[in-house]
Amino acid sequence: MTVLLSSDADGVRTLTLNRPYRRNAADPELWQALREALAAVTRDRSVRALVLTGAGGAFCSGADLKSGDSRHPLDKVRDLNDVAVLLHELPFPTVAKVTGVAVGAGWNLALGCDLVVATPESRFSQIFTRRGLSPDCGGTWLLPRLVGLQQAKRLTLLAETIDAEEARALGLVTWVVPPEEIDEFVADLGRRLAAGPPVALAQTKALLNEATSSTLYEALASEARAQAANFATTDAQEAYAAFAEKREPHFTGRWYRSPTSEDPHA
């Protein structure tokens, strides 16, 4: 069985964790497949958004502790770290589509996405301390930034299981939608994100990620550099033209160049 499924539609790549018999618990094969898929999608210019989900009614029940992996624990964690960094650095929007459980490293995979869509039946847990472990896959970095230090400590120290509505109230889930509607909801969300200006979206995502550890002055300087890059694309001109013509814009992310007689490529 292929442990990671990949499909493309409307500029959106969907990666599906495919070990439903283990509630998509991630073994070494799945971590490697996910790492390779995220590295590959970074270089694919046809992809404008990513959806990460799980097969069989679960998102991911964490790392598979029964996988028989005999490597040193540091080697195992490096796989998780690679995936967390690649997911964080993707230059386009990412969406976690969560049905069923998202536990441990599986929940942190979801939190590593820019947006999270869940169903009322979804359940979440930073289960690590119940297994005699501490959080990994970026959880200690993500949680305090999303919910504050005190709530992050509550979620990790007690390892409680919370439902989708509580997760949404804490800011850990963006939308909760009925299970019969989540497929179309996420498909529409992916299309909307993929239709956006790719350079501006990449700049916005990077600016927000960097702002968690920057000063106001550093953020302003980064915004200025990003805005210059945005104006260097055709998308800024296209946005103004579409507004004037009362139509939807068509964004490409192409570099804007004003041809001159001295330009051999004009």
CSV table of C-alpha atoms in Angstrom, one decimal:
chain,number,residue,atom,x,y,z
A,1,MET,CA,0.0,0.0,0.0
A,2,THR,CA,1.2,3.5,-0.9
A,3,VAL,CA,1.6,5.3,2.5
A,4,LEU,CA,1.2,8.8,1.0
A,5,LEU,CA,-1.2,9.7,-1.8
A,6,SER,CA,-0.8,12.8,-3.9
A,7,SER,CA,-3.3,14.4,-6.2
A,8,ASP,CA,-3.6,17.8,-8.0
A,9,ALA,CA,-6.6,19.9,-9.0
A,10,ASP,CA,-7.0,23.6,-9.8
A,11,GLY,CA,-3.5,24.4,-8.6
A,12,VAL,CA,-3.9,22.6,-5.3
A,13,ARG,CA,-1.9,19.6,-4.3
A,14,THR,CA,-3.5,17.2,-1.8
A,15,LEU,CA,-1.2,14.9,0.2
A,16,THR,CA,-3.1,12.2,2.0
A,17,LEU,CA,-1.6,10.2,4.8
A,18,ASN,CA,-2.6,6.6,3.9
A,19,ARG,CA,-2.2,4.2,6.8
A,20,PRO,CA,-5.9,4.1,7.9
A,21,TYR,CA,-5.4,0.7,9.6
A,22,ARG,CA,-3.2,2.6,12.1
A,23,ARG,CA,-5.3,5.8,12.1
A,24,ASN,CA,-2.5,7.2,9.9
A,25,ALA,CA,0.2,6.9,12.6
A,26,ALA,CA,3.4,7.9,10.9
A,27,ASP,CA,6.1,5.2,10.6
A,28,PRO,CA,9.6,5.8,9.1
A,29,GLU,CA,8.3,5.1,5.6
A,30,LEU,CA,5.6,7.7,5.9
A,31,TRP,CA,7.9,10.3,7.3
A,32,GLN,CA,10.3,9.8,4.5
A,33,ALA,CA,7.5,9.9,1.9
A,34,LEU,CA,6.2,13.1,3.4
A,35,ARG,CA,9.6,14.7,3.5
A,36,GLU,CA,10.2,13.9,-0.2
A,37,ALA,CA,6.8,15.1,-1.2
A,38,LEU,CA,7.2,18.4,0.6
A,39,ALA,CA,10.7,18.9,-0.9
A,40,ALA,CA,9.3,18.2,-4.4
A,41,VAL,CA,6.3,20.4,-4.1
A,42,THR,CA,8.4,23.4,-3.2
A,43,ARG,CA,10.0,23.2,-6.7
A,44,ASP,CA,6.7,22.7,-8.5
A,45,ARG,CA,5.6,26.0,-10.0
A,46,SER,CA,2.2,24.5,-11.0
A,47,VAL,CA,1.2,24.2,-7.3
A,48,ARG,CA,-0.3,27.3,-5.6
A,49,ALA,CA,-1.7,25.7,-2.4
A,50,LEU,CA,-1.4,22.5,-0.4
A,51,VAL,CA,-3.9,20.4,1.5
A,52,LEU,CA,-2.7,17.9,4.0
A,53,THR,CA,-5.2,15.3,5.2
A,54,GLY,CA,-5.6,11.7,6.3
A,55,ALA,CA,-7.4,8.6,4.9
A,56,GLY,CA,-10.0,6.5,6.6
A,57,GLY,CA,-11.6,9.1,8.9
A,58,ALA,CA,-8.5,10.1,10.8
A,59,PHE,CA,-5.9,12.8,10.3
A,60,CYS,CA,-2.9,11.4,12.1
A,61,SER,CA,-2.6,9.6,15.5
A,62,GLY,CA,1.0,10.6,15.8
A,63,ALA,CA,4.3,8.7,15.4
A,64,ASP,CA,3.8,5.0,15.2
A,65,LEU,CA,5.6,3.7,18.3
A,66,LYS,CA,5.1,0.1,17.2
A,67,SER,CA,6.8,0.5,13.9
A,68,GLY,CA,9.9,-1.5,15.0
A,69,ASP,CA,12.2,1.3,14.1
A,70,SER,CA,15.5,0.5,15.8
A,71,ARG,CA,17.3,3.7,15.0
A,72,HIS,CA,18.6,6.0,17.7
A,73,PRO,CA,15.9,8.4,18.9
A,74,LEU,CA,17.8,11.4,17.6
A,75,ASP,CA,17.8,10.0,14.1
A,76,LYS,CA,14.0,9.4,14.3
A,77,VAL,CA,13.4,13.0,15.5
A,78,ARG,CA,15.4,14.4,12.6
A,79,ASP,CA,12.8,12.9,10.2
A,80,LEU,CA,10.1,14.8,12.1
A,81,ASN,CA,12.2,18.0,12.2
A,82,ASP,CA,12.8,17.9,8.4
A,83,VAL,CA,9.1,17.6,7.7
A,84,ALA,CA,8.2,20.4,10.2
A,85,VAL,CA,10.7,22.8,8.6
A,86,LEU,CA,9.7,21.9,5.0
A,87,LEU,CA,6.0,22.4,5.8
A,88,HIS,CA,6.7,25.7,7.6
A,89,GLU,CA,8.8,27.1,4.7
A,90,LEU,CA,6.5,26.2,1.8
A,91,PRO,CA,6.1,29.4,-0.2
A,92,PHE,CA,2.3,29.1,-0.6
A,93,PRO,CA,-0.7,28.6,1.7
A,94,THR,CA,-1.2,25.2,3.4
A,95,VAL,CA,-4.4,23.8,4.8
A,96,ALA,CA,-4.9,20.9,7.2
A,97,LYS,CA,-8.1,19.0,6.6
A,98,VAL,CA,-8.8,17.2,9.9
A,99,THR,CA,-11.3,14.4,10.3
A,100,GLY,CA,-11.1,12.2,13.3
A,101,VAL,CA,-8.1,12.3,15.5
A,102,ALA,CA,-5.0,14.6,15.3
A,103,VAL,CA,-2.7,13.5,18.1
A,104,GLY,CA,0.9,14.2,19.1
A,105,ALA,CA,3.1,14.8,16.2
A,106,GLY,CA,-0.1,14.4,14.0
A,107,TRP,CA,-1.6,17.4,15.7
A,108,ASN,CA,1.6,19.4,15.3
A,109,LEU,CA,1.6,18.5,11.6
A,110,ALA,CA,-1.9,20.1,11.4
A,111,LEU,CA,-0.7,23.2,13.4
A,112,GLY,CA,2.2,23.6,11.1
A,113,CYS,CA,-0.3,24.4,8.3
A,114,ASP,CA,-1.5,27.9,7.8
A,115,LEU,CA,-5.2,27.1,8.2
A,116,VAL,CA,-7.0,24.2,9.8
A,117,VAL,CA,-10.4,22.9,8.9
A,118,ALA,CA,-12.0,20.3,11.2
A,119,THR,CA,-15.3,18.5,11.7
A,120,PRO,CA,-17.3,18.5,15.0
A,121,GLU,CA,-16.1,14.9,15.5
A,122,SER,CA,-12.4,15.8,15.4
A,123,ARG,CA,-10.4,15.3,18.5
A,124,PHE,CA,-7.0,16.7,19.4
A,125,SER,CA,-4.3,15.9,22.0
A,126,GLN,CA,-0.7,16.7,22.8
A,127,ILE,CA,-0.5,13.1,24.1
A,128,PHE,CA,3.3,13.1,24.6
A,129,THR,CA,3.5,13.1,28.4
A,130,ARG,CA,1.0,10.2,28.6
A,131,ARG,CA,3.7,8.3,26.7
A,132,GLY,CA,6.5,9.5,28.9
A,133,LEU,CA,7.7,11.8,26.1
A,134,SER,CA,7.9,15.6,25.4
A,135,PRO,CA,6.4,17.4,22.4
A,136,ASP,CA,8.1,17.2,19.0
A,137,CYS,CA,7.4,18.1,15.4
A,138,GLY,CA,7.5,21.8,16.3
A,139,GLY,CA,4.9,21.7,19.0
A,140,THR,CA,6.9,23.7,21.5
A,141,TRP,CA,7.4,26.5,19.0
A,142,LEU,CA,3.9,26.5,17.5
A,143,LEU,CA,1.7,26.2,20.6
A,144,PRO,CA,2.9,29.3,22.6
A,145,ARG,CA,2.6,31.4,19.5
A,146,LEU,CA,-0.9,30.3,18.8
A,147,VAL,CA,-2.4,30.1,22.3
A,148,GLY,CA,0.1,31.8,24.6
A,149,LEU,CA,2.4,30.1,27.1
A,150,GLN,CA,-0.1,29.3,29.8
A,151,GLN,CA,-2.5,27.4,27.5
A,152,ALA,CA,0.4,25.7,25.8
A,153,LYS,CA,1.5,24.4,29.1
A,154,ARG,CA,-2.0,23.2,30.0
A,155,LEU,CA,-2.3,21.3,26.7
A,156,THR,CA,1.1,19.7,26.9
A,157,LEU,CA,1.5,19.1,30.6
A,158,LEU,CA,-1.9,17.5,31.1
A,159,ALA,CA,-2.1,16.0,27.6
A,160,GLU,CA,-5.9,16.4,27.6
A,161,THR,CA,-8.0,15.6,24.6
A,162,ILE,CA,-10.1,18.5,23.4
A,163,ASP,CA,-12.8,18.7,20.8
A,164,ALA,CA,-13.0,20.7,17.7
A,165,GLU,CA,-15.0,23.6,19.2
A,166,GLU,CA,-12.6,24.1,22.0
A,167,ALA,CA,-9.7,23.9,19.6
A,168,ARG,CA,-11.4,26.6,17.5
A,169,ALA,CA,-12.1,28.8,20.6
A,170,LEU,CA,-8.4,28.5,21.4
A,171,GLY,CA,-7.4,29.5,17.9
A,172,LEU,CA,-6.0,26.1,17.0
A,173,VAL,CA,-8.7,25.4,14.4
A,174,THR,CA,-9.8,28.0,11.8
A,175,TRP,CA,-13.2,26.5,10.8
A,176,VAL,CA,-15.4,23.7,12.0
A,177,VAL,CA,-17.7,22.3,9.3
A,178,PRO,CA,-20.1,19.3,9.1
A,179,PRO,CA,-18.4,16.1,7.9
A,180,GLU,CA,-20.7,16.0,4.8
A,181,GLU,CA,-19.5,19.5,3.8
A,182,ILE,CA,-15.8,19.4,4.6
A,183,ASP,CA,-14.7,18.0,1.2
A,184,GLU,CA,-16.3,20.8,-0.8
A,185,PHE,CA,-15.4,23.4,1.8
A,186,VAL,CA,-11.7,22.5,1.6
A,187,ALA,CA,-11.8,22.2,-2.2
A,188,ASP,CA,-13.3,25.7,-2.5
A,189,LEU,CA,-10.8,27.1,0.0
A,190,GLY,CA,-8.0,25.6,-1.9
A,191,ARG,CA,-9.2,27.1,-5.2
A,192,ARG,CA,-9.5,30.5,-3.6
A,193,LEU,CA,-6.0,30.3,-2.2
A,194,ALA,CA,-4.6,29.0,-5.5
A,195,ALA,CA,-6.2,31.9,-7.4
A,196,GLY,CA,-4.5,34.5,-5.2
A,197,PRO,CA,-1.3,36.4,-6.2
A,198,PRO,CA,1.4,33.8,-5.5
A,199,VAL,CA,4.3,36.2,-4.8
A,200,ALA,CA,2.1,38.4,-2.5
A,201,LEU,CA,0.8,35.3,-0.7
A,202,ALA,CA,4.3,34.0,-0.2
A,203,GLN,CA,5.5,37.3,1.0
A,204,THR,CA,2.6,37.7,3.4
A,205,LYS,CA,3.1,34.2,4.9
A,206,ALA,CA,6.8,34.8,5.4
A,207,LEU,CA,6.3,38.2,7.0
A,208,LEU,CA,3.8,36.8,9.5
A,209,ASN,CA,6.0,33.9,10.3
A,210,GLU,CA,9.0,36.2,10.8
A,211,ALA,CA,7.0,38.7,12.8
A,212,THR,CA,6.7,36.4,15.8
A,213,SER,CA,10.3,37.0,16.6
A,214,SER,CA,11.0,40.4,15.1
A,215,THR,CA,10.8,44.0,16.4
A,216,LEU,CA,8.5,46.5,14.9
A,217,TYR,CA,11.4,48.1,13.1
A,218,GLU,CA,12.5,44.8,11.6
A,219,ALA,CA,9.0,44.1,10.5
A,220,LEU,CA,8.6,47.4,8.8
A,221,ALA,CA,11.9,46.9,7.0
A,222,SER,CA,10.8,43.5,5.9
A,223,GLU,CA,7.4,44.8,4.7
A,224,ALA,CA,9.2,47.5,2.6
A,225,ARG,CA,11.4,44.9,0.9
A,226,ALA,CA,8.4,42.6,0.3
A,227,GLN,CA,6.3,45.4,-1.2
A,228,ALA,CA,9.0,46.2,-3.6
A,229,ALA,CA,9.0,42.5,-4.7
A,230,ASN,CA,5.3,42.6,-5.1
A,231,PHE,CA,5.4,45.7,-7.3
A,232,ALA,CA,7.9,43.9,-9.5
A,233,THR,CA,5.3,41.4,-10.6
A,234,THR,CA,2.5,41.8,-13.1
A,235,ASP,CA,0.0,40.9,-10.4
A,236,ALA,CA,-0.1,44.5,-9.0
A,237,GLN,CA,-1.0,45.9,-12.4
A,238,GLU,CA,-3.5,43.1,-13.0
A,239,ALA,CA,-5.2,43.8,-9.7
A,240,TYR,CA,-5.7,47.5,-10.6
A,241,ALA,CA,-6.9,46.6,-14.1
A,242,ALA,CA,-9.4,44.0,-12.8
A,243,PHE,CA,-10.8,46.5,-10.4
A,244,ALA,CA,-11.2,49.2,-13.1
A,245,GLU,CA,-12.8,46.7,-15.5
A,246,LYS,CA,-15.0,45.2,-12.7
A,247,ARG,CA,-13.8,41.6,-13.2
A,248,GLU,CA,-11.9,39.0,-11.3
A,249,PRO,CA,-8.2,39.3,-11.5
A,250,HIS,CA,-6.0,36.6,-13.0
A,251,PHE,CA,-2.8,36.3,-11.0
A,252,THR,CA,0.3,34.6,-12.4
A,253,GLY,CA,3.2,35.8,-10.2
A,254,ARG,CA,5.2,36.8,-13.3
A,255,TRP,CA,8.0,39.3,-13.1
A,256,TYR,CA,7.0,42.7,-14.4
A,257,ARG,CA,9.4,44.2,-16.9
A,258,SER,CA,9.0,47.5,-18.9
A,259,PRO,CA,10.6,46.8,-22.2
A,260,THR,CA,13.1,49.4,-23.5
A,261,SER,CA,14.9,49.7,-26.8
A,262,GLU,CA,18.1,48.7,-25.1
A,263,ASP,CA,16.6,45.5,-23.8
A,264,PRO,CA,17.7,42.6,-26.0
A,265,HIS,CA,14.7,40.5,-24.7
A,266,ALA,CA,12.1,43.1,-25.5
